[in-house]
XYZ file of C-alpha atoms in Angstrom:
621
model
C 2.524 14.742 13.108
C -0.866 15.103 11.068
C -2.006 16.058 7.748
C -3.421 19.635 8.148
C -5.809 19.546 5.091
C -7.415 17.321 2.372
C -8.967 18.416 -1.221
C -11.022 16.090 -3.525
C -11.316 16.940 -7.245
C -13.516 15.109 -9.567
C -15.115 13.305 -6.522
C -18.584 12.589 -6.476
C -20.269 16.261 -6.024
C -16.769 18.064 -5.938
C -16.284 18.659 -9.483
C -13.479 21.115 -9.152
C -10.781 21.218 -6.346
C -12.301 21.447 -2.978
C -9.672 22.227 0.017
C -10.656 21.369 3.471
C -8.379 22.467 6.151
C -8.247 20.232 9.469
C -8.538 21.773 12.689
C -8.547 19.970 16.261
C -12.190 20.330 15.595
C -13.723 20.349 12.166
C -17.314 20.811 11.771
C -19.077 19.698 8.158
C -22.570 20.944 8.094
C -25.137 21.999 5.446
C -27.556 20.878 3.263
C -28.626 17.265 2.783
C -26.824 15.251 -0.152
C -24.330 18.495 -0.332
C -21.190 16.243 0.069
C -20.920 16.232 3.666
C -21.029 12.380 3.867
C -18.885 12.174 0.702
C -15.879 13.684 2.840
C -16.539 11.099 5.156
C -16.902 8.099 3.038
C -13.798 9.544 0.876
C -11.765 9.746 4.431
C -12.567 5.785 4.787
C -11.707 5.063 1.165
C -8.108 6.525 1.573
C -7.636 4.982 5.191
C -8.180 1.738 3.315
C -5.625 2.927 0.535
C -3.127 3.995 3.045
C -3.584 0.592 4.939
C -1.160 -0.975 2.069
C 2.189 -1.955 2.535
C 4.971 0.459 1.341
C 4.134 2.746 -1.535
C 0.952 0.957 -2.557
C -1.202 1.677 -5.608
C -4.243 0.119 -5.475
C -7.289 2.082 -4.599
C -9.733 -0.850 -3.913
C -13.363 -0.221 -3.430
C -14.310 -3.613 -1.479
C -12.808 -2.337 1.776
C -13.458 0.469 4.094
C -17.354 0.214 4.683
C -18.255 3.513 2.827
C -20.560 2.038 -0.057
C -18.758 4.252 -3.134
C -19.490 1.323 -5.351
C -16.556 1.230 -7.742
C -14.169 3.963 -9.212
C -16.415 5.048 -12.179
C -19.199 5.878 -9.668
C -16.916 8.074 -7.434
C -16.281 10.454 -10.458
C -17.966 13.599 -10.978
C -21.345 13.338 -12.938
C -20.763 16.760 -14.273
C -16.852 16.431 -15.576
C -15.451 14.474 -18.462
C -12.342 13.682 -16.556
C -11.246 10.190 -16.111
C -9.160 10.824 -12.978
C -9.754 11.202 -9.455
C -7.187 13.564 -7.724
C -6.913 13.832 -4.181
C -4.182 16.260 -2.364
C -3.151 16.415 1.370
C -1.644 19.421 2.938
C 1.246 19.384 5.697
C 2.682 21.791 7.733
C 6.323 21.253 8.602
C 8.989 23.862 9.729
C 11.129 22.582 7.796
C 9.432 23.607 4.715
C 6.435 25.232 5.698
C 3.622 23.755 3.728
C 3.929 20.707 1.542
C 1.355 19.083 -0.649
C 1.168 15.542 -1.781
C -1.031 14.962 -4.681
C -2.270 11.534 -5.878
C -3.939 11.060 -9.045
C -5.821 7.868 -9.734
C -7.244 6.439 -12.947
C -9.530 3.275 -13.387
C -7.590 -0.017 -13.325
C -8.872 -1.608 -16.614
C -7.089 -5.014 -15.987
C -9.576 -5.216 -12.899
C -12.625 -6.394 -13.156
C -13.861 -5.035 -9.908
C -13.349 -1.580 -11.548
C -11.344 -0.299 -8.817
C -8.660 2.660 -9.345
C -5.045 2.488 -9.591
C -2.385 5.255 -8.633
C -1.191 6.748 -11.901
C 0.861 9.695 -10.694
C 2.051 11.148 -7.240
C 3.774 14.492 -6.640
C 5.270 16.416 -3.628
C 4.601 20.178 -4.178
C 5.781 23.125 -2.239
C 3.578 26.138 -1.201
C 5.240 28.493 -3.959
C 4.194 25.235 -6.429
C 7.487 23.974 -7.142
C 7.545 20.206 -7.730
C 9.809 18.434 -5.173
C 8.916 14.826 -6.140
C 6.881 13.589 -9.124
C 6.818 9.788 -10.388
C 4.782 8.152 -13.074
C 3.805 4.916 -11.407
C 2.050 3.742 -14.693
C 5.441 4.072 -16.394
C 6.908 1.472 -13.904
C 6.076 -1.996 -15.169
C 6.462 -3.877 -11.733
C 6.401 -3.167 -7.955
C 10.207 -4.732 -8.104
C 10.937 -2.157 -10.726
C 9.473 0.654 -8.699
C 11.922 3.095 -7.280
C 9.860 6.126 -5.775
C 13.350 7.960 -4.835
C 14.331 8.369 -8.699
C 11.317 11.074 -9.041
C 13.059 13.516 -6.453
C 14.337 17.049 -7.688
C 18.052 16.781 -6.416
C 18.662 20.142 -7.020
C 16.332 21.334 -4.900
C 17.168 18.930 -2.068
C 21.105 20.095 -2.581
C 20.396 23.946 -2.673
C 17.485 24.071 -0.504
C 16.890 21.577 1.998
C 20.460 20.391 3.053
C 21.418 24.110 3.788
C 18.138 24.717 5.846
C 18.701 21.255 7.910
C 22.230 22.563 8.771
C 20.738 25.869 9.716
C 18.529 23.691 12.086
C 20.887 21.623 12.996
C 22.773 24.841 14.391
C 19.889 25.799 16.400
C 19.270 22.534 17.670
C 22.960 22.291 18.787
C 22.870 25.884 20.253
C 19.967 24.877 22.681
C 21.323 21.647 23.750
C 24.737 23.595 24.480
C 22.563 26.358 26.539
C 20.761 23.803 28.401
C 23.802 21.849 29.214
C 25.762 24.700 30.594
C 22.984 26.046 32.765
C 22.022 22.234 34.067
C 22.790 21.761 37.447
C 23.157 17.911 37.042
C 25.210 17.479 33.742
C 25.009 13.817 34.106
C 21.465 13.683 34.649
C 20.966 15.970 31.305
C 19.457 13.081 29.221
C 16.595 12.492 31.635
C 15.913 15.841 32.683
C 12.092 17.280 31.826
C 12.609 18.808 28.519
C 9.984 21.097 28.654
C 10.397 22.740 31.929
C 14.404 22.546 31.122
C 13.664 24.753 27.926
C 11.447 26.906 30.015
C 14.081 27.580 32.489
C 16.726 28.616 29.959
C 14.244 30.843 27.971
C 13.744 28.213 24.961
C 10.603 27.920 23.227
C 9.815 24.113 24.043
C 7.547 23.469 21.190
C 10.341 24.518 19.012
C 12.814 22.433 20.607
C 10.715 19.154 20.562
C 10.131 19.884 16.839
C 13.978 20.102 16.064
C 14.324 17.100 18.627
C 11.593 14.909 16.458
C 13.246 15.588 13.113
C 16.817 15.309 14.034
C 16.890 12.883 16.827
C 13.913 10.547 17.452
C 13.459 9.358 13.882
C 17.454 8.250 13.689
C 16.473 5.982 16.640
C 13.902 4.397 14.806
C 16.553 4.112 11.974
C 14.088 5.879 9.447
C 17.516 7.280 8.061
C 20.583 5.473 7.122
C 23.260 6.944 7.550
C 22.315 9.182 10.624
C 21.007 12.702 9.230
C 22.419 14.329 12.298
C 26.076 12.927 11.500
C 26.439 13.859 8.109
C 24.961 17.510 9.387
C 27.828 17.367 11.992
C 30.286 16.722 9.252
C 33.083 19.210 9.450
C 33.712 18.616 5.315
C 31.320 21.521 4.359
C 32.493 20.683 0.663
C 29.502 18.191 0.633
C 27.151 20.946 0.918
C 28.720 23.599 -1.492
C 25.965 25.030 -3.743
C 28.631 27.016 -6.371
C 29.880 23.691 -7.592
C 26.464 21.931 -7.997
C 24.959 24.527 -9.752
C 28.332 24.292 -12.029
C 27.546 20.308 -12.664
C 23.875 21.320 -13.163
C 24.707 22.565 -16.442
C 26.035 19.243 -18.016
C 22.720 17.176 -18.446
C 23.224 14.404 -20.376
C 26.282 13.485 -22.677
C 28.545 11.124 -24.294
C 32.164 10.746 -22.505
C 33.729 12.707 -25.065
C 31.336 15.857 -25.232
C 31.272 15.779 -20.838
C 34.861 16.243 -20.774
C 34.606 19.048 -23.199
C 31.615 20.533 -21.477
C 33.037 20.575 -18.137
C 36.325 21.957 -18.988
C 34.800 24.921 -20.734
C 32.585 25.470 -17.952
C 35.816 25.132 -15.615
C 37.416 27.603 -17.592
C 34.499 30.124 -17.716
C 33.884 29.659 -13.858
C 37.691 29.674 -12.927
C 39.748 31.550 -15.638
C 43.371 30.571 -14.116
C 42.136 26.816 -15.480
C 43.663 27.488 -19.091
C 47.120 28.656 -17.096
C 47.485 25.319 -15.394
C 46.281 22.717 -18.115
C 44.800 22.676 -21.497
C 42.017 20.356 -22.510
C 44.053 18.010 -23.885
C 46.089 17.537 -20.557
C 42.666 17.341 -18.459
C 41.370 14.802 -21.060
C 44.284 12.807 -20.611
C 44.363 12.846 -16.890
C 40.770 11.900 -16.744
C 41.746 8.857 -19.153
C 45.132 8.025 -17.407
C 43.621 7.725 -13.945
C 41.675 4.796 -15.127
C 38.719 5.733 -13.163
C 36.316 5.083 -15.879
C 36.391 8.828 -17.249
C 34.203 9.508 -14.087
C 35.064 12.466 -12.093
C 34.318 13.584 -8.880
C 33.617 16.996 -7.672
C 36.251 19.656 -8.840
C 37.509 22.866 -6.759
C 40.495 24.605 -8.470
C 42.870 25.558 -5.543
C 46.154 26.734 -6.687
C 47.597 25.019 -3.505
C 46.519 21.721 -4.549
C 47.152 19.658 -7.748
C 44.166 18.662 -9.815
C 44.807 14.858 -8.846
C 45.326 15.443 -5.398
C 41.967 17.329 -5.371
C 39.978 14.991 -7.517
C 40.934 12.288 -5.051
C 40.285 14.183 -1.862
C 36.995 15.543 -2.314
C 33.874 13.584 -0.514
C 30.839 14.146 -3.187
C 29.838 12.681 -6.135
C 27.339 15.004 -8.147
C 27.097 13.292 -11.426
C 26.775 9.697 -12.210
C 28.100 7.314 -15.204
C 25.520 5.290 -15.793
C 24.300 2.195 -18.057
C 21.505 3.412 -20.312
C 19.889 -0.159 -21.751
C 18.139 0.627 -25.083
C 14.961 -1.062 -25.818
C 16.719 -2.441 -28.863
C 18.961 -4.874 -26.517
C 22.234 -2.341 -26.977
C 23.931 -0.520 -23.960
C 25.851 2.420 -24.023
C 27.655 4.592 -21.486
C 26.531 8.272 -20.989
C 27.000 10.679 -18.201
C 23.562 11.519 -16.380
C 23.513 14.343 -14.092
C 20.549 14.007 -11.256
C 20.491 17.780 -10.701
C 18.981 18.306 -13.935
C 16.239 15.356 -13.691
C 15.731 15.215 -17.363
C 14.460 12.134 -18.933
C 15.839 9.903 -21.366
C 14.824 9.694 -24.584
C 12.102 7.840 -25.757
C 13.638 4.770 -26.794
C 16.296 4.657 -23.690
C 15.556 3.941 -20.031
C 17.824 4.995 -17.461
C 18.433 1.903 -14.683
C 18.895 3.944 -11.275
C 20.096 1.087 -9.374
C 23.164 0.860 -11.762
C 23.439 4.402 -11.695
C 23.735 4.441 -7.716
C 25.899 1.362 -7.496
C 28.189 2.614 -9.784
C 28.616 5.867 -7.897
C 29.014 4.279 -5.012
C 32.057 1.865 -6.540
C 33.391 5.046 -8.119
C 33.650 7.252 -4.859
C 35.327 4.808 -2.845
C 37.793 4.145 -5.781
C 38.628 8.065 -5.975
C 38.833 8.313 -2.309
C 40.379 4.878 -1.323
C 38.412 5.289 1.842
C 34.847 4.267 3.305
C 33.041 7.419 4.182
C 29.695 7.056 3.504
C 28.948 11.036 2.991
C 29.094 10.857 -0.794
C 26.340 13.214 -2.316
C 24.194 10.097 -3.130
C 24.180 8.585 0.368
C 23.409 12.032 1.856
C 20.687 12.762 -1.020
C 19.113 9.621 -0.221
C 18.840 10.108 3.342
C 16.995 13.461 2.676
C 14.832 12.025 0.324
C 13.791 9.453 3.113
C 13.451 12.332 5.438
C 10.826 13.943 3.016
C 9.299 10.512 2.514
C 8.948 10.608 6.483
C 7.387 13.833 6.557
C 4.954 13.414 3.752
C 3.925 9.887 3.000
C 4.499 8.320 6.545
C 2.873 11.175 8.227
C -0.110 10.647 5.805
C -0.346 6.852 6.610
C -0.004 7.732 10.475
C -2.746 9.980 10.333
C -5.279 7.640 8.650
C -3.848 4.637 10.876
C -4.881 6.746 13.678
C -8.349 7.758 12.152
C -11.470 6.115 13.842
C -15.090 6.607 12.367
C -18.298 6.665 14.565
C -21.256 6.117 12.272
C -24.702 7.837 12.675
C -26.831 4.739 13.772
C -24.405 3.538 16.519
C -26.500 0.923 18.656
C -29.469 -1.118 18.232
C -31.683 -0.854 21.328
C -31.377 -4.517 22.703
C -31.619 -6.165 25.979
C -29.109 -8.876 25.009
C -25.912 -8.129 22.839
C -25.236 -11.598 21.331
C -21.657 -12.419 20.291
C -23.161 -14.310 16.925
C -24.377 -11.239 15.747
C -21.090 -10.500 14.150
C -22.748 -7.724 11.357
C -24.051 -5.373 14.296
C -21.534 -2.536 14.697
C -22.243 -2.323 18.705
C -21.988 -6.142 19.378
C -18.439 -6.128 17.775
C -17.493 -3.043 19.776
C -18.424 -4.067 23.255
C -16.105 -7.378 22.784
C -13.538 -5.118 21.634
C -14.037 -2.988 24.320
C -14.233 -5.583 27.145
C -10.671 -6.566 25.881
C -8.988 -3.467 26.906
C -7.343 -2.492 30.489
C -8.454 1.165 31.088
C -6.339 3.819 32.722
C -7.638 5.873 35.550
C -7.745 8.870 33.640
C -9.889 7.107 30.820
C -12.386 5.513 33.608
C -12.426 8.990 34.863
C -13.556 10.868 31.756
C -15.847 8.121 30.748
C -17.764 8.253 34.128
C -17.578 12.067 34.236
C -19.509 12.441 30.880
C -22.165 9.821 31.749
C -23.000 12.234 34.249
C -22.879 15.192 32.659
C -25.431 14.043 30.087
C -27.498 12.808 33.215
C -27.317 9.450 31.529
C -26.441 7.634 34.954
C -23.997 7.691 37.803
C -22.286 5.112 36.387
C -22.241 2.269 33.752
C -21.803 -1.557 33.913
C -20.983 -4.064 31.257
C -21.748 -7.641 32.081
C -21.095 -10.873 30.569
C -23.488 -13.710 30.022
C -21.735 -17.104 29.927
C -19.326 -16.310 26.979
C -22.803 -15.716 24.768
C -23.155 -12.070 24.851
C -23.293 -8.960 27.056
C -25.629 -6.776 28.914
C -25.174 -3.100 29.155
C -26.353 -1.185 32.322
C -26.640 2.246 33.382
C -26.514 2.515 37.380
C -28.908 5.187 38.902
C -29.062 5.963 42.336
C -27.967 2.278 42.951
C -30.240 1.071 40.959
C -28.776 -0.992 37.644
C -30.954 -0.165 34.556
C -30.834 -1.947 31.297
C -30.027 0.237 28.275
C -32.909 -0.771 26.394
C -35.051 0.567 28.900
C -33.697 4.039 28.535
C -34.465 6.276 25.509
C -33.051 6.072 22.144
C -31.087 9.278 22.478
C -28.923 7.454 25.598
C -28.659 4.188 22.942
C -26.910 6.442 20.747
C -24.828 8.834 23.112
C -23.281 6.216 24.951
C -21.324 4.216 22.076
C -20.166 7.931 21.607
C -18.503 8.126 25.218
C -17.300 4.778 25.481
C -15.712 4.725 21.811
C -13.672 8.031 22.934
C -12.023 6.563 25.989
C -11.919 3.269 23.710
C -9.813 5.219 21.053
C -7.523 6.959 23.548
C -6.822 3.256 25.006
C -5.867 1.956 21.604
C -3.489 4.727 20.093
C -6.232 6.488 18.005
C -6.561 10.237 18.225
C -8.679 11.252 15.161
C -12.420 10.753 15.547
C -15.166 11.128 12.610
C -18.287 11.319 14.254
C -21.456 11.558 11.911
C -24.327 13.391 13.701
C -23.753 13.017 17.582
C -26.755 15.099 18.444
C -29.053 12.198 17.054
C -32.240 11.971 19.286
C -30.566 14.331 21.898
C -32.523 17.465 23.573
C -31.189 20.890 22.189
C -29.527 21.207 25.841
C -27.454 18.208 25.494
C -26.653 18.903 21.617
C -24.842 21.998 23.265
C -23.330 19.766 25.933
C -21.392 17.938 22.889
C -19.260 20.869 22.045
C -17.923 20.883 25.979
C -17.522 17.045 25.824
C -15.178 17.360 22.329
C -13.386 20.326 24.441
C -12.520 18.210 27.261
C -11.751 15.077 25.155
C -9.276 17.710 23.173
C -7.455 18.799 26.487
C -7.709 15.751 28.355
C -6.903 13.051 25.764
C -5.436 15.176 22.987
C -8.417 14.067 20.751
C -9.205 15.611 17.233
C -12.398 15.489 15.739
C -14.040 15.697 12.395
C -18.015 16.334 12.813
C -20.637 15.731 10.605
C -23.665 17.653 12.231
C -26.861 19.587 11.708
C -26.902 20.957 15.238
C -27.235 24.757 15.577
C -27.019 24.339 19.038
C -23.767 22.725 19.271
C -21.993 25.229 16.798
C -23.405 28.209 19.089
C -21.811 26.459 21.905
C -18.505 26.392 20.232
C -18.834 29.943 19.495
C -19.468 30.616 23.159
C -16.401 28.543 24.432
C -14.099 30.461 21.911
C -15.531 33.578 23.330
C -14.689 32.662 26.639
C -11.660 31.553 26.161
C -11.704 27.629 26.472
C -11.090 27.577 22.628
C -8.663 29.507 20.185
C -9.715 30.595 17.222
C -7.735 28.339 15.279
C -8.825 25.256 17.429
C -11.977 24.996 15.433
C -13.079 25.213 11.551
C -16.520 25.003 10.254
C -17.529 24.006 6.787
C -21.096 24.851 5.349
C -21.519 22.755 2.427
C -24.326 23.973 0.002
C -26.549 22.218 -2.667
C -23.686 20.903 -5.422
C -26.462 22.216 -7.880
C -25.567 26.200 -8.286
C -29.299 26.567 -9.476
C -30.435 25.550 -5.862
C -28.362 28.182 -4.291
C -28.471 31.533 -3.140
C -27.326 34.077 -5.840
C -23.442 34.378 -5.671
C -23.194 31.513 -2.562
C -20.421 29.154 -2.789
C -20.866 25.365 -2.771
C -18.416 25.162 0.318
C -17.930 28.064 2.678
C -15.084 28.178 5.455
C -15.924 29.683 8.630
C -13.661 30.476 11.712
C -14.701 31.509 14.950
C -13.482 34.841 15.994
C -11.676 35.443 19.493
C -15.072 37.121 20.508
C -17.031 34.266 19.288
C -18.337 35.728 16.167
C -18.404 34.000 12.804
C -15.865 35.267 10.257
C -18.613 35.104 7.472
C -22.552 33.899 8.094
C -23.826 30.313 7.247
C -25.212 29.487 3.748
C -28.818 29.822 3.425
C -31.504 27.307 5.273
C -29.572 27.231 8.375
C -28.939 29.518 11.191
C -31.380 31.867 9.138
C -34.244 29.287 9.119
C -35.862 29.892 12.579
C -35.637 33.691 12.368
C -37.240 33.408 8.854
C -40.221 31.739 10.055
C -40.265 33.954 13.622
C -40.473 37.001 10.995
C -43.074 35.033 9.045
C -45.038 34.188 12.034
C -45.225 37.817 13.251
C -46.155 39.065 9.873
C -49.011 36.505 9.701
C -50.243 38.011 13.282
C -50.294 41.332 11.813
C -52.328 40.218 9.079
């Protein structure tokens, strides 16, 4: 799963929050020094950030080949803020849209003036915070527990019931296909998409559910298995009303907790006083010698209080140890559904709380069932982590950058020129073994661009390589062809290479460099074919009107859907240098008939018309 959008705030020319949706083909165009390159530099910076192991927090500027300088230099010159904010949009059918927000500040303890992650949040589309953690409050990575910042109440009341619904839907699909399968023994190895179509099941929907509920478990992302607890017959694990009841008790001493709980039970279940008074209730908790801990509590006239307490499989609140800064420790009840912070002079040690919860649950139930609230909720937290943070990591790991200057014109590419991008690439390219599909794709587009019939890369005694184009059975060295070919051939080679190494998001700066207008428009055909044949996604920085016009044509022709392409025209950051009312960032969609959803900013498609009009007027005079 890929991220579907990214936004920057207080990042170079983008003073205010600037959103960029990401389509299979995303086009960045506009004025010089407007911010197109800033977006690409930002992607390079955050690719380096997401390479860190685990939940990294360092925003290093030494890596990434973006030449941004340091943290201070990336901040907008027109803002007094000292924070850089980036937000990622993730579309997922479990929650529709999620936003992961990272807030960075300068790491004053680092002489390189790098950045450090100050705060991270997961936010729903209706702006509800699902997760938030202030990393600067956690003194060391050893103490860090990103799970502690989750909104447990939201997980229990919204996510778990939703997961149960999705599990039921998925099982109904499986049952339908199993009943209609001709060979039940081979059901596990059938062509899933074809079987879905035969049974009138949306194959995309089925595969989404399968990825969520099955494949991720096979990779051991979740323990316990998410499908197992969703299939549990013990629906008391997911009873919402009782969680709502307990969520009203936030943070209190032992005695106050028992009193508050008793009062809430009396209010919720009027028959409570008839069965036992407060003294009996308090005496029972103390007599059971379970450390004044109580488990989930449902009043049922057919069951005794004691048997009910010992029978239930959930543990909605924890009796935690609070370590005071003065060295003393006290014991208080803490309800994770409320997610309240401790007082300023106190710190809750989450490991103690969760450890206690597991021991308590086992003692009360006298069994080893894995489906306590803490294990179920932690499982869903890990699910959210996969949907969000691991999804972002995966997206950036799959991203490959092709710079504006792609190759120097040389007869011989030496292995010793380690600072030359193309020299390094040719070495890596030759290390790979390419599929017939990749070879066919490469050969096709060498011919489509009328470069040659084929290509050949030859090693010279282990010292370097020579690149030849084969035309009419004649070998021509790359240096003997035009500079446009020198810039285009690396693009073609790198698309095949990226497919081979599993990178499917390619960011290309100015692919039209030194190309004739005819071939600038043909780049659009190349992108569409790479999308369909190799499942590539592209982010393209370009000044080529011909490329954009061809994308419009391909959409009108039906080879592209309207959602396949998005254009961003980025105007001058200085509002005084833009037309009246013109926004800095204009989002443009290509409609079904090929029209643009709105016009470009000034100085792009209108430039040729302006001079034609001026020429006509001049001739009249």
